[in-house]
mmCIF file of C-alpha atoms in Angstrom:
data_model
loop_
_atom_site.group_PDB
_atom_site.id
_atom_site.type_symbol
_atom_site.label_atom_id
_atom_site.label_comp_id
_atom_site.label_asym_id
_atom_site.label_seq_id
_atom_site.Cartn_x
_atom_site.Cartn_y
_atom_site.Cartn_z
ATOM 1 C CA UNK A 7 119.227 81.374 145.735
ATOM 2 C CA UNK A 8 117.787 83.927 143.091
ATOM 3 C CA UNK A 9 117.558 87.291 144.187
ATOM 4 C CA UNK A 10 116.280 90.317 142.317
ATOM 5 C CA UNK A 11 117.125 93.501 142.351
ATOM 6 C CA UNK A 12 114.846 96.185 141.812
ATOM 7 C CA UNK A 13 113.907 100.032 142.372
ATOM 8 C CA UNK A 14 110.940 101.464 139.927
ATOM 9 C CA UNK A 15 113.193 104.574 139.238
ATOM 10 C CA UNK A 16 116.274 104.849 137.194
ATOM 11 C CA UNK A 17 119.323 105.737 137.966
ATOM 12 C CA UNK A 18 118.971 104.760 141.951
ATOM 13 C CA UNK A 19 121.269 101.681 141.520
ATOM 14 C CA UNK A 20 120.626 98.452 140.764
ATOM 15 C CA UNK A 21 123.634 97.777 138.486
ATOM 16 C CA UNK A 22 125.448 99.098 141.407
ATOM 17 C CA UNK A 23 123.851 96.766 143.567
ATOM 18 C CA UNK A 24 123.696 93.830 141.500
ATOM 19 C CA UNK A 25 127.348 93.579 140.741
ATOM 20 C CA UNK A 26 128.352 94.439 143.616
ATOM 21 C CA UNK A 27 126.104 91.402 145.495
ATOM 22 C CA UNK A 28 126.852 88.848 142.494
ATOM 23 C CA UNK A 29 131.273 89.953 143.092
ATOM 24 C CA UNK A 30 131.155 89.052 146.567
ATOM 25 C CA UNK A 31 129.774 85.795 146.722
ATOM 26 C CA UNK A 32 131.986 83.085 145.688
ATOM 27 C CA UNK A 33 129.945 81.480 143.171
ATOM 28 C CA UNK A 34 127.406 83.283 141.404
ATOM 29 C CA UNK A 35 125.553 84.613 138.583
ATOM 30 C CA UNK A 36 124.972 88.384 137.404
ATOM 31 C CA UNK A 37 122.349 88.295 134.616
ATOM 32 C CA UNK A 38 120.874 91.740 133.767
ATOM 33 C CA UNK A 39 117.555 91.779 132.262
ATOM 34 C CA UNK A 40 117.607 95.351 131.816
ATOM 35 C CA UNK A 41 117.680 94.123 128.282
ATOM 36 C CA UNK A 42 116.619 97.911 126.627
ATOM 37 C CA UNK A 43 119.920 99.802 128.468
ATOM 38 C CA UNK A 44 121.705 97.276 129.391
ATOM 39 C CA UNK A 45 124.781 98.324 131.594
ATOM 40 C CA UNK A 46 126.066 95.926 133.517
ATOM 41 C CA UNK A 47 129.059 94.523 131.160
ATOM 42 C CA UNK A 48 130.214 98.665 132.179
ATOM 43 C CA UNK A 49 131.482 97.053 135.442
ATOM 44 C CA UNK A 50 131.730 93.410 133.836
ATOM 45 C CA UNK A 51 134.158 94.194 131.626
ATOM 46 C CA UNK A 52 134.161 90.845 130.249
ATOM 47 C CA UNK A 53 136.964 89.696 127.689
ATOM 48 C CA UNK A 54 135.378 86.577 125.826
ATOM 49 C CA UNK A 55 131.424 87.232 125.117
ATOM 50 C CA UNK A 56 129.464 84.012 123.280
ATOM 51 C CA UNK A 57 127.078 86.133 121.155
ATOM 52 C CA UNK A 58 123.509 84.744 120.095
ATOM 53 C CA UNK A 59 120.602 85.921 118.678
ATOM 54 C CA UNK A 60 117.221 85.920 119.932
ATOM 55 C CA UNK A 61 114.026 84.977 117.309
ATOM 56 C CA UNK A 62 110.157 85.282 117.694
ATOM 57 C CA UNK A 63 107.809 84.177 114.796
ATOM 58 C CA UNK A 64 106.272 86.070 112.464
ATOM 59 C CA UNK A 65 104.057 85.554 109.346
ATOM 60 C CA UNK A 66 105.026 84.677 105.873
ATOM 61 C CA UNK A 67 102.036 84.961 103.662
ATOM 62 C CA UNK A 68 101.777 82.689 100.627
ATOM 63 C CA UNK A 69 99.632 84.502 98.529
ATOM 64 C CA UNK A 70 99.118 81.937 96.314
ATOM 65 C CA UNK A 71 96.916 79.614 98.570
ATOM 66 C CA UNK A 72 95.348 83.001 100.318
ATOM 67 C CA UNK A 73 91.901 82.701 99.617
ATOM 68 C CA UNK A 74 91.329 86.429 101.041
ATOM 69 C CA UNK A 75 88.863 85.776 104.030
ATOM 70 C CA UNK A 76 90.367 87.988 106.098
ATOM 71 C CA UNK A 77 90.250 85.634 109.053
ATOM 72 C CA UNK A 78 93.575 86.097 109.597
ATOM 73 C CA UNK A 79 93.234 90.026 110.346
ATOM 74 C CA UNK A 80 90.233 90.006 112.033
ATOM 75 C CA UNK A 81 91.789 87.185 114.311
ATOM 76 C CA UNK A 82 94.867 89.661 114.875
ATOM 77 C CA UNK A 83 94.600 91.859 118.195
ATOM 78 C CA UNK A 84 97.844 93.656 117.724
ATOM 79 C CA UNK A 85 96.756 94.940 114.542
ATOM 80 C CA UNK A 86 99.439 93.555 112.766
ATOM 81 C CA UNK A 87 97.617 92.774 109.546
ATOM 82 C CA UNK A 88 95.817 94.849 107.356
ATOM 83 C CA UNK A 89 94.410 93.348 104.230
ATOM 84 C CA UNK A 90 95.613 96.428 101.273
ATOM 85 C CA UNK A 91 94.266 95.904 97.699
ATOM 86 C CA UNK A 92 93.521 92.297 97.857
ATOM 87 C CA UNK A 93 96.479 91.505 99.359
ATOM 88 C CA UNK A 94 97.445 91.074 103.173
ATOM 89 C CA UNK A 95 100.069 93.361 104.668
ATOM 90 C CA UNK A 96 102.191 92.459 107.522
ATOM 91 C CA UNK A 97 103.236 94.804 109.950
ATOM 92 C CA UNK A 98 106.660 92.817 111.943
ATOM 93 C CA UNK A 99 106.800 95.260 114.706
ATOM 94 C CA UNK A 100 103.232 94.984 115.709
ATOM 95 C CA UNK A 101 103.250 91.427 115.732
ATOM 96 C CA UNK A 102 103.395 89.800 118.787
ATOM 97 C CA UNK A 103 104.575 86.349 117.533
ATOM 98 C CA UNK A 104 101.017 84.547 119.286
ATOM 99 C CA UNK A 105 100.729 82.736 115.573
ATOM 100 C CA UNK A 106 96.603 82.844 116.086
ATOM 101 C CA UNK A 107 97.148 83.702 112.138
ATOM 102 C CA UNK A 108 98.532 81.122 110.735
ATOM 103 C CA UNK A 109 95.809 78.944 112.987
ATOM 104 C CA UNK A 110 92.706 80.535 112.040
ATOM 105 C CA UNK A 111 93.806 80.596 108.550
ATOM 106 C CA UNK A 112 91.455 77.909 106.868
ATOM 107 C CA UNK A 113 93.740 77.155 103.905
ATOM 108 C CA UNK A 114 97.708 77.063 105.441
ATOM 109 C CA UNK A 115 98.399 79.677 103.356
ATOM 110 C CA UNK A 116 100.528 81.439 106.450
ATOM 111 C CA UNK A 117 104.116 79.648 108.028
ATOM 112 C CA UNK A 118 106.264 81.711 110.515
ATOM 113 C CA UNK A 119 109.516 82.474 110.147
ATOM 114 C CA UNK A 120 111.990 83.417 112.545
ATOM 115 C CA UNK A 121 113.084 87.351 113.060
ATOM 116 C CA UNK A 122 115.271 88.703 114.849
ATOM 117 C CA UNK A 123 114.437 90.936 118.656
ATOM 118 C CA UNK A 124 117.697 91.126 120.008
ATOM 119 C CA UNK A 125 120.894 89.144 121.389
ATOM 120 C CA UNK A 126 122.339 87.405 124.861
ATOM 121 C CA UNK A 127 125.969 87.374 125.811
ATOM 122 C CA UNK A 128 127.871 85.312 128.105
ATOM 123 C CA UNK A 129 130.931 85.509 129.750
ATOM 124 C CA UNK A 130 133.110 85.972 132.697
ATOM 125 C CA UNK A 131 134.292 88.123 135.141
ATOM 126 C CA UNK A 132 136.700 86.360 137.211
ATOM 127 C CA UNK A 133 134.721 84.214 138.988
ATOM 128 C CA UNK A 134 131.200 85.845 138.132
ATOM 129 C CA UNK A 135 129.646 84.394 135.566
ATOM 130 C CA UNK A 136 127.454 87.378 133.502
ATOM 131 C CA UNK A 137 124.882 87.098 131.807
ATOM 132 C CA UNK A 138 123.276 89.867 129.835
ATOM 133 C CA UNK A 139 120.829 90.539 126.979
ATOM 134 C CA UNK A 140 120.361 93.722 124.332
ATOM 135 C CA UNK A 141 116.537 94.088 123.056
ATOM 136 C CA UNK A 142 117.056 95.268 119.505
ATOM 137 C CA UNK A 143 115.540 99.228 118.730
ATOM 138 C CA UNK A 144 112.186 99.647 117.968
ATOM 139 C CA UNK A 145 110.735 96.277 119.812
ATOM 140 C CA UNK A 146 108.534 96.418 121.294
ATOM 141 C CA UNK A 147 108.547 93.839 123.984
ATOM 142 C CA UNK A 148 112.098 92.492 125.629
ATOM 143 C CA UNK A 149 110.376 89.580 127.483
ATOM 144 C CA UNK A 150 111.248 86.849 124.793
ATOM 145 C CA UNK A 151 115.430 88.086 125.526
ATOM 146 C CA UNK A 152 114.255 88.182 129.154
ATOM 147 C CA UNK A 153 113.341 84.634 129.035
ATOM 148 C CA UNK A 154 116.013 83.545 126.645
ATOM 149 C CA UNK A 155 118.740 84.895 129.336
ATOM 150 C CA UNK A 156 116.748 82.774 132.519
ATOM 151 C CA UNK A 157 116.946 79.955 130.060
ATOM 152 C CA UNK A 158 120.775 80.478 129.837
ATOM 153 C CA UNK A 159 121.088 80.186 134.114
ATOM 154 C CA UNK A 160 122.368 76.733 135.082
ATOM 155 C CA UNK A 161 122.402 74.808 138.485
ATOM 156 C CA UNK A 162 125.626 75.132 138.401
ATOM 157 C CA UNK A 163 125.543 78.385 140.922
ATOM 158 C CA UNK A 164 124.247 78.841 143.971
ATOM 159 C CA UNK A 165 123.547 82.646 144.037
ATOM 160 C CA UNK A 166 121.727 84.422 141.262
ATOM 161 C CA UNK A 167 121.297 87.699 140.532
ATOM 162 C CA UNK A 168 118.900 89.416 139.082
ATOM 163 C CA UNK A 169 119.482 93.200 137.813
ATOM 164 C CA UNK A 170 115.306 94.187 136.607
ATOM 165 C CA UNK A 171 114.722 96.389 134.485
ATOM 166 C CA UNK A 172 113.186 99.990 136.049
ATOM 167 C CA UNK A 173 109.428 100.578 136.534
ATOM 168 C CA UNK A 174 107.264 97.270 137.234
ATOM 169 C CA UNK A 175 105.965 96.663 134.031
ATOM 170 C CA UNK A 176 106.202 93.007 132.062
ATOM 171 C CA UNK A 177 109.565 92.949 131.828
ATOM 172 C CA UNK A 178 109.846 93.468 135.640
ATOM 173 C CA UNK A 179 107.394 90.899 136.049
ATOM 174 C CA UNK A 180 108.916 88.449 133.774
ATOM 175 C CA UNK A 181 112.386 88.822 136.171
ATOM 176 C CA UNK A 182 111.022 88.620 139.664
ATOM 177 C CA UNK A 183 108.412 85.257 138.092
ATOM 178 C CA UNK A 184 110.798 82.116 139.582
ATOM 179 C CA UNK A 185 113.061 84.729 142.517
ATOM 180 C CA UNK A 186 112.957 84.198 146.512
ATOM 181 C CA UNK A 187 113.984 87.188 147.488
ATOM 182 C CA UNK A 188 113.670 91.327 146.037
ATOM 183 C CA UNK A 189 115.918 93.649 146.529
ATOM 184 C CA UNK A 190 114.185 97.026 146.151
ATOM 185 C CA UNK A 191 116.854 99.477 146.345
ATOM 186 C CA UNK A 192 115.528 102.826 146.904
ATOM 187 C CA UNK A 193 116.899 106.498 147.184
ATOM 188 C CA UNK A 194 115.959 109.244 149.373
ATOM 189 C CA UNK A 195 113.857 111.854 146.724
ATOM 190 C CA UNK A 196 110.423 111.999 145.903
ATOM 191 C CA UNK A 197 110.113 110.509 143.186
ATOM 192 C CA UNK A 198 112.054 107.907 144.172
ATOM 193 C CA UNK A 199 109.840 106.870 146.787
ATOM 194 C CA UNK A 200 106.563 107.137 144.439
ATOM 195 C CA UNK A 201 108.282 104.460 142.565
ATOM 196 C CA UNK A 202 109.204 102.539 145.491
ATOM 197 C CA UNK A 203 105.820 102.138 146.728
ATOM 198 C CA UNK A 204 105.198 101.150 143.063
ATOM 199 C CA UNK A 205 107.766 98.358 143.247
ATOM 200 C CA UNK A 206 106.284 97.366 146.019
ATOM 201 C CA UNK A 207 103.239 96.831 145.259
ATOM 202 C CA UNK A 208 104.322 94.387 142.722
ATOM 203 C CA UNK A 209 106.492 92.357 145.126
ATOM 204 C CA UNK A 210 103.243 91.936 147.700
ATOM 205 C CA UNK A 211 101.171 90.835 144.566
ATOM 206 C CA UNK A 212 103.443 88.432 143.847
ATOM 207 C CA UNK A 213 104.373 87.185 147.542
ATOM 208 C CA UNK A 214 107.759 87.882 147.580
ATOM 209 C CA UNK A 215 110.035 88.195 150.687
ATOM 210 C CA UNK A 216 111.686 91.739 150.220
ATOM 211 C CA UNK A 217 113.868 94.220 151.778
ATOM 212 C CA UNK A 218 115.068 97.868 151.278
ATOM 213 C CA UNK A 219 118.405 99.011 150.594
ATOM 214 C CA UNK A 220 118.720 102.510 150.494
ATOM 215 C CA UNK A 221 121.589 103.892 148.285
ATOM 216 C CA UNK A 222 123.514 107.718 148.066
ATOM 217 C CA UNK A 223 121.959 107.259 151.743
ATOM 218 C CA UNK A 224 121.267 111.177 153.213
ATOM 219 C CA UNK A 225 118.227 112.831 154.502
ATOM 220 C CA UNK A 226 116.483 109.848 153.936
ATOM 221 C CA UNK A 227 113.975 109.644 157.093
ATOM 222 C CA UNK A 228 111.359 109.533 154.259
ATOM 223 C CA UNK A 229 112.563 105.928 153.121
ATOM 224 C CA UNK A 230 112.880 104.711 156.614
ATOM 225 C CA UNK A 231 109.276 106.196 157.443
ATOM 226 C CA UNK A 232 107.518 104.042 154.738
ATOM 227 C CA UNK A 233 109.826 100.901 155.290
ATOM 228 C CA UNK A 234 108.344 101.420 158.897
ATOM 229 C CA UNK A 235 105.149 101.913 157.680
ATOM 230 C CA UNK A 236 104.690 99.102 155.304
ATOM 231 C CA UNK A 237 106.753 97.226 157.848
ATOM 232 C CA UNK A 238 109.769 96.392 155.012
ATOM 233 C CA UNK A 239 112.897 95.796 156.746
ATOM 234 C CA UNK A 240 115.541 97.737 155.868
ATOM 235 C CA UNK A 241 118.822 95.465 154.884
ATOM 236 C CA UNK A 242 121.402 97.889 153.634
ATOM 237 C CA UNK A 243 122.065 101.818 153.403
ATOM 238 C CA UNK A 244 125.213 102.829 150.788
ATOM 239 C CA UNK A 245 126.239 106.651 151.757
ATOM 240 C CA UNK A 246 125.850 109.471 149.745
ATOM 241 C CA UNK A 247 129.670 109.797 149.014
ATOM 242 C CA UNK A 248 131.886 111.444 146.300
ATOM 243 C CA UNK A 249 134.934 108.387 146.420
ATOM 244 C CA UNK A 250 131.602 105.439 145.021
ATOM 245 C CA UNK A 251 130.053 108.628 142.885
ATOM 246 C CA UNK A 252 133.882 108.349 141.218
ATOM 247 C CA UNK A 253 134.599 104.902 141.247
ATOM 248 C CA UNK A 254 131.089 104.302 139.906
ATOM 249 C CA UNK A 255 131.323 106.583 136.965
ATOM 250 C CA UNK A 256 134.598 104.861 135.961
ATOM 251 C CA UNK A 257 132.880 101.382 136.314
ATOM 252 C CA UNK A 258 134.166 100.139 138.810
ATOM 253 C CA UNK A 259 132.899 97.040 140.703
ATOM 254 C CA UNK A 260 133.199 98.663 144.270
ATOM 255 C CA UNK A 261 133.846 95.267 145.938
ATOM 256 C CA UNK A 262 137.041 94.783 144.077
ATOM 257 C CA UNK A 263 138.046 97.440 146.882
ATOM 258 C CA UNK A 264 138.215 95.878 150.771
ATOM 259 C CA UNK A 265 136.922 98.665 152.400
ATOM 260 C CA UNK A 266 133.535 98.707 150.490
ATOM 261 C CA UNK A 267 133.633 94.402 150.671
ATOM 262 C CA UNK A 268 131.527 94.798 154.640
ATOM 263 C CA UNK A 269 129.044 96.710 153.207
ATOM 264 C CA UNK A 270 127.400 94.494 150.762
ATOM 265 C CA UNK A 271 128.468 91.181 152.745
ATOM 266 C CA UNK A 272 126.033 92.552 155.338
ATOM 267 C CA UNK A 273 123.068 93.135 153.271
ATOM 268 C CA UNK A 274 123.879 89.059 151.850
ATOM 269 C CA UNK A 275 123.757 87.580 155.135
ATOM 270 C CA UNK A 276 120.476 88.978 155.967
ATOM 271 C CA UNK A 277 119.142 88.265 152.405
ATOM 272 C CA UNK A 278 120.671 84.601 152.991
ATOM 273 C CA UNK A 279 118.641 84.553 156.534
ATOM 274 C CA UNK A 280 114.992 85.614 155.523
ATOM 275 C CA UNK A 281 115.379 82.784 152.302
ATOM 276 C CA UNK A 282 116.967 80.315 154.339
ATOM 277 C CA UNK A 283 114.281 80.909 157.175
ATOM 278 C CA UNK B 19 84.616 110.348 94.229
ATOM 279 C CA UNK B 20 84.753 109.289 98.427
ATOM 280 C CA UNK B 21 86.313 111.295 100.681
ATOM 281 C CA UNK B 22 86.592 110.888 104.377
ATOM 282 C CA UNK B 23 87.336 113.147 107.457
ATOM 283 C CA UNK B 24 87.863 112.216 110.616
ATOM 284 C CA UNK B 25 85.320 114.262 113.112
ATOM 285 C CA UNK B 26 84.464 114.198 116.777
ATOM 286 C CA UNK B 27 81.206 113.839 117.748
ATOM 287 C CA UNK B 28 78.249 112.170 115.077
ATOM 288 C CA UNK B 29 76.887 115.501 115.099
ATOM 289 C CA UNK B 30 75.922 116.868 110.973
ATOM 290 C CA UNK B 31 78.347 119.873 111.965
ATOM 291 C CA UNK B 32 80.808 118.243 114.052
ATOM 292 C CA UNK B 33 84.549 119.844 113.548
ATOM 293 C CA UNK B 34 87.511 117.572 111.762
ATOM 294 C CA UNK B 35 89.497 115.300 114.942
ATOM 295 C CA UNK B 36 93.007 116.605 115.785
ATOM 296 C CA UNK B 37 93.881 113.244 114.856
ATOM 297 C CA UNK B 38 92.987 110.407 111.867
ATOM 298 C CA UNK B 39 93.695 106.858 113.850
ATOM 299 C CA UNK B 40 91.712 107.468 117.129
ATOM 300 C CA UNK B 41 89.571 109.589 115.872
ATOM 301 C CA UNK B 42 85.884 108.393 117.129
ATOM 302 C CA UNK B 43 83.925 109.521 113.535
ATOM 303 C CA UNK B 44 84.359 109.150 110.511
ATOM 304 C CA UNK B 45 82.145 111.462 107.941
ATOM 305 C CA UNK B 46 82.378 109.433 104.529
ATOM 306 C CA UNK B 47 80.874 111.592 101.847
ATOM 307 C CA UNK B 48 80.353 110.287 98.073
ATOM 308 C CA UNK B 49 80.422 113.221 95.658
ATOM 309 C CA UNK B 50 78.887 111.499 92.475
ATOM 310 C CA UNK B 51 75.856 110.614 94.602
ATOM 311 C CA UNK B 52 76.229 113.317 97.181
ATOM 312 C CA UNK B 53 75.391 111.831 100.314
ATOM 313 C CA UNK B 54 77.565 112.057 103.162
ATOM 314 C CA UNK B 55 77.052 109.191 105.921
ATOM 315 C CA UNK B 56 78.758 109.441 109.483
ATOM 316 C CA UNK B 57 80.236 105.634 110.858
ATOM 317 C CA UNK B 58 81.950 104.964 114.150
ATOM 318 C CA UNK B 59 85.421 104.583 114.653
ATOM 319 C CA UNK B 60 85.235 100.967 116.743
ATOM 320 C CA UNK B 61 88.933 100.747 117.150
ATOM 321 C CA UNK B 62 89.691 103.526 119.309
ATOM 322 C CA UNK B 63 90.238 102.160 122.359
ATOM 323 C CA UNK B 64 92.697 99.164 121.326
ATOM 324 C CA UNK B 65 95.990 99.074 122.383
ATOM 325 C CA UNK B 66 98.175 99.177 119.642
ATOM 326 C CA UNK B 67 98.111 99.646 115.944
ATOM 327 C CA UNK B 68 95.308 101.922 115.796
ATOM 328 C CA UNK B 69 96.137 103.639 112.457
ATOM 329 C CA UNK B 70 96.408 100.161 110.558
ATOM 330 C CA UNK B 71 92.415 99.280 111.671
ATOM 331 C CA UNK B 72 91.645 102.422 111.316
ATOM 332 C CA UNK B 73 93.426 102.783 107.584
ATOM 333 C CA UNK B 74 91.687 99.276 106.877
ATOM 334 C CA UNK B 75 88.427 100.872 107.476
ATOM 335 C CA UNK B 76 88.944 103.589 104.741
ATOM 336 C CA UNK B 77 89.893 100.609 102.349
ATOM 337 C CA UNK B 78 87.129 98.950 102.812
ATOM 338 C CA UNK B 79 84.923 102.126 102.083
ATOM 339 C CA UNK B 80 86.555 102.653 99.006
ATOM 340 C CA UNK B 81 87.960 106.266 100.049
ATOM 341 C CA UNK B 82 89.949 107.854 97.335
ATOM 342 C CA UNK B 83 90.411 111.110 99.463
ATOM 343 C CA UNK B 84 91.243 111.650 102.876
ATOM 344 C CA UNK B 85 91.019 115.018 104.649
ATOM 345 C CA UNK B 86 93.214 115.132 108.097
ATOM 346 C CA UNK B 87 95.066 117.146 110.061
ATOM 347 C CA UNK B 88 97.766 114.740 109.802
ATOM 348 C CA UNK B 89 98.876 110.547 109.999
ATOM 349 C CA UNK B 90 100.699 108.565 111.462
ATOM 350 C CA UNK B 91 103.243 106.278 109.497
ATOM 351 C CA UNK B 92 101.795 102.603 109.553
ATOM 352 C CA UNK B 93 98.874 104.620 108.404
ATOM 353 C CA UNK B 94 100.779 105.969 105.968
ATOM 354 C CA UNK B 95 101.926 102.852 105.149
ATOM 355 C CA UNK B 96 98.138 101.279 104.418
ATOM 356 C CA UNK B 97 96.746 104.357 103.161
ATOM 357 C CA UNK B 98 99.635 105.197 100.720
ATOM 358 C CA UNK B 99 99.238 101.234 100.063
ATOM 359 C CA UNK B 100 95.497 101.548 99.393
ATOM 360 C CA UNK B 101 96.567 104.605 96.881
ATOM 361 C CA UNK B 102 94.617 106.741 98.990
ATOM 362 C CA UNK B 103 95.415 110.790 98.383
ATOM 363 C CA UNK B 104 95.769 112.675 101.620
ATOM 364 C CA UNK B 105 94.958 116.278 102.417
ATOM 365 C CA UNK B 106 95.724 118.425 105.151
ATOM 366 C CA UNK B 107 92.416 119.387 106.555
ATOM 367 C CA UNK B 108 92.239 123.468 108.343
ATOM 368 C CA UNK B 109 89.651 124.083 110.902
ATOM 369 C CA UNK B 110 86.312 123.812 111.030
ATOM 370 C CA UNK B 111 83.054 121.558 110.125
ATOM 371 C CA UNK B 112 83.737 118.703 107.478
ATOM 372 C CA UNK B 113 81.323 120.010 105.055
ATOM 373 C CA UNK B 114 83.561 123.343 105.064
ATOM 374 C CA UNK B 115 86.746 120.782 104.378
ATOM 375 C CA UNK B 116 85.087 119.068 101.420
ATOM 376 C CA UNK B 117 84.112 122.444 99.949
ATOM 377 C CA UNK B 118 87.681 123.494 100.212
ATOM 378 C CA UNK B 119 89.413 120.588 98.398
ATOM 379 C CA UNK B 120 86.939 120.594 96.022
ATOM 380 C CA UNK B 121 87.257 123.928 95.018
ATOM 381 C CA UNK B 122 90.960 122.704 95.455
ATOM 382 C CA UNK B 123 92.013 125.279 98.423
ATOM 383 C CA UNK B 124 93.679 122.357 100.450
ATOM 384 C CA UNK B 125 97.480 121.558 100.444
ATOM 385 C CA UNK B 126 98.155 117.670 99.887
ATOM 386 C CA UNK B 127 100.453 116.183 102.648
ATOM 387 C CA UNK B 128 100.924 112.940 100.934
#
């Protein structure tokens, strides 16, 4: 069973919920797909970590072979190639690694080389297998890192929790593309509701089963009204609570404390029922 | 000397644009021939790297002097590599700015 946890607005509680849902499962992966600001490892303090670089391909131009036809720079949709003083120049951070320039070159003057985009981490926290990735600062797209994380998920576990990036852009689409269920974490604020609507639209487009978990639940009629209007089930509420806030600020996995287990277990049970139906 | 300026419209007395890369038009003036022409910037709707393409357009027109309020980092890389000198424009039309440049009244940016 693959579950994505998303919210639209940042700071709503995606990581808190993802970490705890994976912790209460006896056999789960936790996958932090927020590769621009990964923070799952703040909770899952893994001791031994395997680190691998993630690469993409950028063109290397052989200026001796180049016939200065400019087909490559004309072709590039990302404007990563410029023709300056009779020489093709590359702007690596604009390059999307599509490989088109080397295809259109009539004299095979372009080959490709690896460029490091970021890293992926693999470790474990007690019984949870933890995967996390990090995009290098200044890079345009974290998709290759997310794809790399996806490829590291093996069939050996029965639950996979994907902690999605905020927003509803390409990285979120990549994260939810293959999941069975989307948990929409909502925060009862005007901003929170607005972004909840945005991610719900995305989940609709992808035709995914979804349910809402209200976090920091207090004065949350607005979320209930929205859920009712759009017929989205509310599968859990996590109260606005000082003690929870304090534990989270210390990087504590709430479900390690017996008194919080049921709160997350009941969410998991509801998801399980819907996915298996 | 070939001088280029980003301008806001294709009118003869158009003001200098506030941007370089996404400026809708350019006025390119050849001081030897005392002849100026207006060119449309076809790259302004593109998603990214517009500065690179616009700078490429400057190089392709053999521009030597660019008069602009500012330029972005990637534009600067291309313009520098192409040996184009950049001067800071003042509010007003392209013609006024060219006159000021020729009289040595504009500040060199790069």
